[in-house]
Amino acid sequence: MLAKVYSAAVLGVDAYPVEIEVNSGHGEFKIVVVGLPDAAVKESGDRVITALHNSAFVPPMGKITVNLAPADIKKEGPSFDLPIALGMLASAGELDPERLARFAVTGELALSGEVRRVRGVLPMALCARREGRAGILVPPENAEEAAVVEGLSVYPVDSLRDAADFIAGKLAIEPLALDPNSAFAESAFYEDDFADVKGQEFAKRAIEIAVAGGHNLLAIGPPGTGKTMLARRVPSILPPLSLDEALEVTKIHSIAGALPSHQPLIAQRPFRAPHHTISDAGLLGGGTHPMPGEVSLAHHGVLFLDELPEFHRNVLEVLRQPLEEGVVTISRAAASVTFPCRFMLVAAMNPCPCGYLGDPRRNCRCSTAQIQRYRNRISGPLLDRIDIHVEVPAVRYADLASLQRGESSSAIRERVLRARQAQRERFRETPHIHCNAGMRARETQRHCRPDEDAQQFLKMAIQDLHFSARAYDRILKVARTIADLAGAEAVEAPHVQEAIQYRWLDREL
């Protein structure tokens, strides 16, 4: 007898429908799985048969053929265990095939028949709604994640026995009800706050400007000055995630298996801080079956690279395309997948190999040649994509001992939101540009025209400080953001003066 079960599989950041056909026939008992299954899917036959026995079911006798359609796309992972088991029961006449076809099913089976958590349930639930299914049967640990999809009934099933009894009408399972807006509001809270940072007013001002204009930032300073502490608080002053953005971020984390248990929706801006030993595949994404990397897990959030010169050169170079385009495409022989990766880059480094260049308390032991080699580990094209270089000096004792709290993240965020609103108005006719950092040459010339006094400061920066042409362009963009924060229409001399201070690496050694 032939039975059909509907499930879904993940490709990139979306899911596509998978039709599972199970046919039981005569002959010697054997399970054959076809439709480009990987090793985990091929092994599902043994798991399913054992789970059926331990759940007090009698599996079909004879040869069992399981077909996963479409057959030209590789299927991977254990998420087909539960639908295959239900398909076997339907092919043996124990379940109604028509009722089974109303639902999408996903889940891994333990040998006991328990249903275990799988990855990528959120995009699968979106696929089930798109395909018009009445509901989706999922593992209990994935139920809240799937329930954020409105218009789809989500049924958590603890075991194969519960799933079969539900399909047979012997067990009533209430669909999980979850208000995505409430879940979104409950999770949108940041524990880290700029009020906890002692001193470093100059660095905090640079971070505010960077966030307001969407500029990438590089913090340079000796060890222990608070560069990491500052970076971890950057998400707290970014504009809040919209519900659509939160769904995008949650999908990526669900696919990567990085979604925390019982957290249906990621409402905070992501903050990813990979170690400097990471490979290019770990940063960009990849593998035999491409999975999202750190740049995609930082989508709509912050990617923090501490000790930037210590990263392998080839790893840093692969960042250039994601920073420019906001997406990363991974090509394999079978298919190409595209992951979104629109993030703010925050990096940190020491000013020299020993870390104490310019520190008033400790002497630097590095020669000029050593310092230059250290800085040359970061290529010019990558620095081209970092608008702000800010010095983070050692904190004074008076600041450390002070009991006065600094300005809160909420107060800083209010100014950032006002500046972002001004930029939305400015770029309403160019929807591909979201903030000042995204301006190309034409938009820079149009929106960043300095007045006469500002031009004099720019001339000094180019001639006397030996700034490059790329630094000139970055200064104009940062000055435009400073003007937005001040509520000014034109780019004036004070805005350019401040912007020049944020080009630390462009000064002569």
XYZ file of C-alpha atoms in Angstrom:
509
model
C 0.000 0.000 0.000
C 1.220 3.509 -0.838
C 1.063 6.391 1.663
C 2.194 10.017 1.433
C 3.470 12.273 4.191
C 4.419 15.923 3.808
C 7.469 17.475 5.411
C 10.050 20.140 4.537
C 13.806 20.548 4.227
C 16.030 23.591 4.517
C 18.006 25.042 1.618
C 19.842 28.278 2.386
C 17.630 30.326 4.728
C 14.338 28.988 3.399
C 12.619 25.605 3.355
C 11.115 23.729 0.433
C 8.344 21.097 0.611
C 9.331 17.428 0.654
C 6.810 14.727 -0.236
C 7.619 11.423 1.451
C 6.160 8.382 -0.293
C 6.177 5.086 1.604
C 5.262 1.880 -0.170
C 5.143 -1.517 1.524
C 5.141 -4.628 -0.665
C 5.886 -8.346 -0.713
C 9.186 -10.104 -0.450
C 12.005 -10.201 2.045
C 11.932 -7.475 4.716
C 14.113 -4.578 3.609
C 14.038 -0.785 3.801
C 15.215 1.225 0.785
C 15.423 5.030 1.017
C 15.760 6.891 -2.290
C 15.701 10.567 -3.293
C 19.329 11.639 -2.663
C 19.435 10.893 1.093
C 22.590 11.527 3.090
C 23.969 9.065 5.667
C 21.706 10.360 8.467
C 18.600 9.884 6.306
C 19.685 6.414 5.165
C 20.137 5.391 8.801
C 16.613 6.548 9.624
C 15.241 3.126 8.608
C 16.886 1.384 11.565
C 15.830 4.120 13.989
C 12.243 4.103 12.727
C 11.783 0.305 12.870
C 13.173 0.149 16.425
C 11.006 3.118 17.498
C 7.919 1.432 16.028
C 8.628 -1.789 17.957
C 9.250 0.116 21.215
C 6.036 2.096 20.706
C 4.012 -1.165 20.455
C 3.408 -0.904 16.699
C 3.840 -3.675 14.150
C 5.908 -2.374 11.175
C 4.873 -3.309 7.633
C 6.251 -6.608 6.405
C 8.116 -7.147 3.143
C 10.103 -4.607 1.187
C 9.527 -0.966 2.202
C 10.472 1.743 -0.261
C 10.739 5.348 0.951
C 10.999 8.059 -1.702
C 11.880 11.667 -0.806
C 10.699 14.037 -3.541
C 11.981 16.146 -5.204
C 14.642 13.548 -5.908
C 17.213 15.929 -7.403
C 18.003 17.800 -4.145
C 20.186 16.287 -1.416
C 18.248 15.501 1.792
C 20.143 15.637 5.070
C 19.614 15.256 8.790
C 17.322 13.190 11.017
C 14.218 15.415 10.662
C 12.507 12.865 8.369
C 12.359 10.124 11.058
C 8.879 10.963 12.352
C 7.221 11.474 8.940
C 8.751 8.217 7.637
C 7.437 6.340 10.700
C 3.931 7.765 10.232
C 4.133 6.936 6.531
C 4.947 3.308 7.385
C 1.940 3.109 9.694
C -0.302 4.612 7.013
C 1.020 2.169 4.404
C 0.212 -0.686 6.828
C -3.371 0.591 7.087
C -3.128 1.786 10.704
C -3.584 5.505 9.888
C -5.910 7.400 7.585
C -3.749 8.642 4.642
C -6.131 11.523 3.879
C -5.991 12.923 7.420
C -2.212 12.449 7.510
C -1.861 14.437 4.280
C -3.418 17.506 5.940
C -0.383 18.052 8.148
C 3.318 18.710 7.736
C 5.503 16.567 9.995
C 9.092 16.879 11.208
C 11.133 15.411 14.037
C 13.931 13.022 14.959
C 13.069 9.744 16.666
C 14.883 8.175 19.584
C 14.922 4.378 19.712
C 12.311 4.609 22.481
C 9.946 6.501 20.185
C 10.570 9.885 21.837
C 10.529 12.851 19.427
C 13.697 14.920 19.566
C 14.494 18.474 18.563
C 15.666 19.275 15.011
C 17.126 22.335 13.289
C 15.342 24.725 10.940
C 11.776 24.312 12.230
C 10.876 28.001 11.759
C 11.499 28.015 7.980
C 9.746 24.612 7.800
C 6.680 26.080 9.520
C 6.695 29.027 7.107
C 6.873 26.519 4.237
C 3.943 24.521 5.663
C 1.811 27.663 5.840
C 2.819 28.568 2.298
C 1.789 25.097 1.116
C -1.623 25.415 2.780
C -1.221 22.684 5.426
C -3.740 22.621 8.281
C -0.967 22.333 10.821
C 2.479 20.985 11.580
C 3.580 18.265 14.007
C 6.876 19.201 15.680
C 9.034 18.140 18.655
C 8.001 19.867 21.927
C 11.306 21.758 22.118
C 10.638 23.292 18.678
C 6.972 24.119 19.289
C 7.420 27.706 20.487
C 9.753 28.432 17.595
C 7.166 27.206 15.059
C 4.273 28.924 16.857
C 5.523 32.410 15.938
C 4.193 31.693 12.421
C 0.687 33.146 12.364
C -2.083 31.257 10.570
C -0.629 27.790 11.206
C -1.642 25.343 13.956
C 1.399 23.893 15.724
C 1.006 20.534 17.476
C 3.835 19.491 19.836
C 4.162 15.690 19.976
C 6.231 14.014 22.681
C 6.434 10.591 21.095
C 5.672 8.529 18.024
C 2.708 6.989 19.879
C 1.234 10.461 20.560
C 1.700 11.506 16.931
C 0.028 8.345 15.621
C -2.860 8.574 18.094
C -3.402 12.222 17.145
C -3.568 11.393 13.433
C -5.909 8.472 14.212
C -8.193 10.767 16.251
C -7.578 8.871 19.509
C -5.699 11.718 21.207
C -6.578 15.409 21.310
C -3.614 17.769 21.236
C -4.284 21.459 21.637
C -2.326 23.599 19.164
C 0.221 25.823 20.873
C -0.932 29.448 20.947
C 1.749 32.119 20.997
C 1.509 35.833 20.310
C 4.639 36.780 18.317
C 4.370 40.424 19.376
C 4.318 39.482 23.079
C 7.240 37.098 22.645
C 9.058 39.822 20.751
C 8.474 42.428 23.466
C 9.505 40.066 26.300
C 12.875 39.270 24.717
C 13.861 42.769 23.581
C 15.967 43.632 26.640
C 19.719 44.224 26.841
C 21.604 43.477 30.047
C 24.716 45.391 28.932
C 24.408 49.171 29.204
C 26.789 52.024 28.428
C 26.012 53.435 31.876
C 28.359 50.766 33.267
C 31.380 52.048 31.304
C 33.734 54.263 33.322
C 35.401 57.052 31.336
C 36.171 56.576 27.624
C 33.861 59.444 26.600
C 35.736 59.929 23.326
C 35.333 56.257 22.392
C 31.649 56.263 23.371
C 31.079 59.301 21.188
C 32.764 57.522 18.250
C 30.557 54.470 18.765
C 27.445 56.643 18.823
C 28.456 58.203 15.508
C 29.282 54.793 14.030
C 25.881 53.368 14.971
C 24.000 56.486 13.859
C 25.483 56.311 10.364
C 25.936 52.537 10.025
C 29.713 52.959 9.882
C 32.122 50.124 10.614
C 34.493 50.893 13.486
C 38.011 49.937 14.554
C 39.051 50.534 18.186
C 42.788 50.802 18.859
C 44.250 50.761 22.341
C 46.431 48.926 24.890
C 45.201 45.738 26.566
C 42.660 46.216 29.352
C 41.280 49.592 28.301
C 37.709 48.352 27.750
C 37.567 47.776 23.985
C 35.608 44.527 24.346
C 33.374 46.008 27.048
C 32.455 48.878 24.722
C 31.866 46.565 21.763
C 29.469 44.335 23.713
C 27.265 47.354 24.394
C 26.944 48.428 20.760
C 23.746 46.363 20.142
C 22.031 48.204 23.016
C 22.078 51.492 21.077
C 21.219 50.094 17.642
C 17.633 50.748 16.478
C 15.268 48.024 17.778
C 14.658 45.052 15.514
C 11.372 45.056 13.627
C 9.272 41.874 13.754
C 10.232 41.019 10.166
C 13.932 41.486 10.978
C 13.538 39.335 14.089
C 12.007 36.540 11.987
C 14.951 36.763 9.556
C 17.480 36.518 12.384
C 15.588 33.682 14.082
C 15.455 31.685 10.836
C 19.231 31.848 10.454
C 19.860 30.811 14.058
C 17.304 28.015 13.747
C 19.001 26.623 10.640
C 22.406 26.776 12.343
C 21.069 25.081 15.481
C 22.033 28.159 17.497
C 18.538 29.103 18.684
C 18.368 28.883 22.493
C 15.872 26.377 23.879
C 12.421 27.815 24.680
C 13.257 31.118 22.987
C 10.740 31.370 20.157
C 12.049 34.608 18.711
C 15.337 36.497 18.775
C 14.346 40.063 19.557
C 17.807 41.432 20.373
C 20.382 42.524 17.844
C 22.863 39.627 17.493
C 26.400 40.039 18.788
C 28.926 37.535 17.435
C 32.556 37.473 18.565
C 34.443 34.615 16.838
C 37.943 33.692 18.008
C 40.863 34.796 15.831
C 41.655 31.145 14.983
C 38.379 30.792 13.039
C 38.588 29.478 9.458
C 37.184 31.251 6.431
C 34.423 28.602 6.214
C 33.525 29.203 9.866
C 33.334 32.944 9.299
C 31.657 32.976 5.896
C 29.732 29.702 6.061
C 30.207 26.495 4.143
C 30.574 22.759 4.480
C 29.444 19.893 2.294
C 25.880 21.007 2.996
C 26.360 24.794 3.318
C 25.483 26.220 6.711
C 25.473 29.878 7.776
C 28.726 31.223 9.224
C 29.415 33.938 11.777
C 28.760 36.766 9.312
C 25.218 35.456 8.749
C 24.614 34.772 12.435
C 25.476 38.481 12.931
C 22.821 39.534 10.376
C 21.077 42.751 11.548
C 23.552 42.923 14.426
C 27.237 43.280 15.273
C 30.242 41.184 14.246
C 33.081 41.841 16.699
C 36.608 40.837 15.700
C 38.932 41.209 18.670
C 42.712 41.245 18.017
C 42.051 41.961 14.350
C 45.661 41.550 13.090
C 45.792 38.052 14.640
C 43.149 36.716 12.244
C 44.516 34.808 9.258
C 44.928 37.055 6.237
C 42.708 34.906 3.999
C 39.947 34.981 6.650
C 39.953 38.772 6.744
C 39.961 39.018 2.958
C 36.729 37.011 2.605
C 34.978 39.743 4.609
C 35.259 42.235 1.763
C 32.353 40.957 -0.339
C 29.877 40.479 2.570
C 30.667 43.980 3.862
C 30.030 45.423 0.416
C 26.930 43.468 -0.657
C 25.238 42.314 2.548
C 24.905 38.725 1.282
C 27.255 35.776 0.929
C 26.868 33.122 -1.770
C 28.347 29.668 -1.229
C 28.671 27.568 -4.379
C 28.888 23.807 -4.442
C 28.672 21.285 -7.270
C 25.068 20.419 -6.442
C 23.736 23.927 -5.739
C 24.488 27.462 -4.642
C 22.949 28.969 -1.532
C 22.803 32.596 -0.474
C 22.761 33.728 3.153
C 22.035 37.333 4.232
C 24.766 39.051 6.262
C 24.036 42.741 6.699
C 25.939 43.553 9.881
C 27.975 46.284 11.553
C 31.655 45.404 11.855
C 33.337 46.394 15.122
C 37.006 45.432 15.380
C 39.664 45.946 18.027
C 43.456 45.830 17.966
C 46.529 46.914 19.877
C 48.467 49.895 18.511
C 51.622 47.755 18.189
C 52.758 44.146 18.799
C 53.493 44.698 22.495
C 50.340 46.778 22.881
C 51.772 49.804 24.688
C 52.526 52.363 21.970
C 51.425 55.734 23.332
C 50.655 54.365 26.807
C 51.904 56.892 29.405
C 52.452 54.186 32.033
C 54.444 51.581 30.126
C 57.158 51.881 27.497
C 56.684 50.433 24.026
C 59.407 47.924 23.054
C 58.552 47.777 19.350
C 60.566 49.235 16.495
C 58.994 51.283 13.719
C 59.415 48.368 11.315
C 57.712 45.953 13.708
C 54.785 48.315 14.171
C 54.418 48.777 10.425
C 54.484 45.010 9.794
C 51.889 44.505 12.504
C 49.525 47.035 10.962
C 50.134 45.739 7.441
C 48.435 42.485 8.443
C 45.209 44.374 7.783
C 44.908 44.984 4.055
C 44.061 48.330 2.501
C 40.839 47.043 0.857
C 39.533 45.915 4.241
C 40.454 49.221 5.877
C 38.623 50.922 2.997
C 35.427 49.483 4.455
C 36.068 50.779 7.999
C 35.066 54.425 8.304
C 36.051 55.152 11.902
C 39.369 54.427 13.661
C 39.184 55.481 17.293
C 41.833 55.411 20.004
C 40.829 53.827 23.318
C 43.478 54.909 25.877
C 44.035 53.611 29.387
C 41.310 54.670 31.843
C 42.281 57.249 34.464
C 42.103 56.289 38.141
C 39.665 59.142 38.826
C 37.219 57.652 36.336
C 37.636 54.122 37.700
C 37.050 55.252 41.297
C 34.074 57.464 40.437
C 30.646 56.300 41.668
C 28.860 58.338 39.028
C 27.235 56.264 36.290
C 27.667 57.229 32.671
C 24.988 58.066 30.139
C 22.560 55.197 29.606
C 22.179 53.245 26.378
C 18.529 54.330 26.092
C 19.512 58.019 26.038
C 22.152 57.392 23.381
C 19.717 55.297 21.332
C 17.219 58.185 21.210
C 19.796 60.374 19.439
C 20.708 57.502 17.118
C 17.061 57.022 16.154
C 16.660 60.717 15.330
C 19.752 60.604 13.107
C 18.545 57.427 11.391
C 15.158 59.038 10.723
C 16.894 61.970 9.011
C 18.794 59.484 6.823
C 15.614 57.600 5.888
C 14.161 60.873 4.661
C 17.356 61.655 2.755
C 17.491 58.312 0.975
C 13.782 57.679 0.442
C 14.318 57.798 -3.344
C 17.264 55.382 -3.183
C 15.907 52.343 -1.252
C 19.158 50.374 -1.650
C 20.873 52.881 0.683
C 19.789 52.623 4.324
C 22.255 54.937 6.065
C 25.179 57.296 5.434
C 27.788 54.541 5.343
C 26.099 53.064 2.256
C 26.530 56.209 0.139
C 28.403 55.808 -3.145
C 30.380 58.576 -4.856
C 27.320 60.231 -6.384
C 25.371 60.386 -3.114
C 28.463 61.562 -1.219
C 28.903 64.494 -3.602
C 25.218 65.348 -3.351
C 24.626 65.071 0.401
C 28.058 65.791 1.941
C 28.993 69.173 0.496
C 31.125 70.980 3.111
C 30.961 74.743 3.567
C 34.040 76.945 2.970
C 35.416 76.662 6.500
C 34.986 72.889 6.433
C 36.843 72.732 3.115
C 39.839 74.407 4.719
C 40.045 71.695 7.361
C 39.744 69.015 4.680
C 42.576 70.657 2.762
C 44.736 70.557 5.879
C 43.935 66.869 6.400
C 44.982 65.991 2.872
C 48.074 68.209 2.630
C 49.465 68.520 6.159
C 48.366 65.208 7.713
C 48.945 63.289 4.477
C 45.532 61.649 4.471
C 44.683 59.528 1.441
C 41.847 59.980 -1.027
C 39.924 57.139 0.604
C 40.267 58.898 3.983
C 38.816 62.072 2.409
C 35.696 60.161 1.344
C 35.306 58.530 4.761
C 35.717 61.871 6.564
C 32.884 63.363 4.517
C 30.528 60.470 5.323
C 31.309 60.568 9.035
C 30.941 64.363 9.058
C 27.502 63.959 7.473
C 26.494 61.623 10.314
C 27.836 64.043 12.941
C 25.737 66.770 11.312
C 22.673 64.487 11.468
C 23.225 63.902 15.180
C 23.443 67.668 15.653
C 20.303 68.237 13.566
C 22.240 70.342 11.029
C 21.304 70.525 7.353
C 24.818 71.294 6.055
C 28.216 69.770 6.789
C 30.042 72.475 8.727
C 33.595 72.977 10.007
C 33.020 71.515 13.519
C 31.583 68.355 11.978
C 34.626 67.923 9.732
C 36.992 68.718 12.603
C 35.494 65.932 14.694
C 35.424 63.490 11.774
C 39.164 64.015 11.149
C 39.870 62.786 14.685
C 38.412 59.379 13.795
C 41.105 58.485 11.234
C 43.758 57.306 13.703
C 45.490 54.826 11.370
C 45.807 57.383 8.580
C 48.196 59.531 10.593
C 51.911 59.138 9.993
C 53.671 56.659 12.261
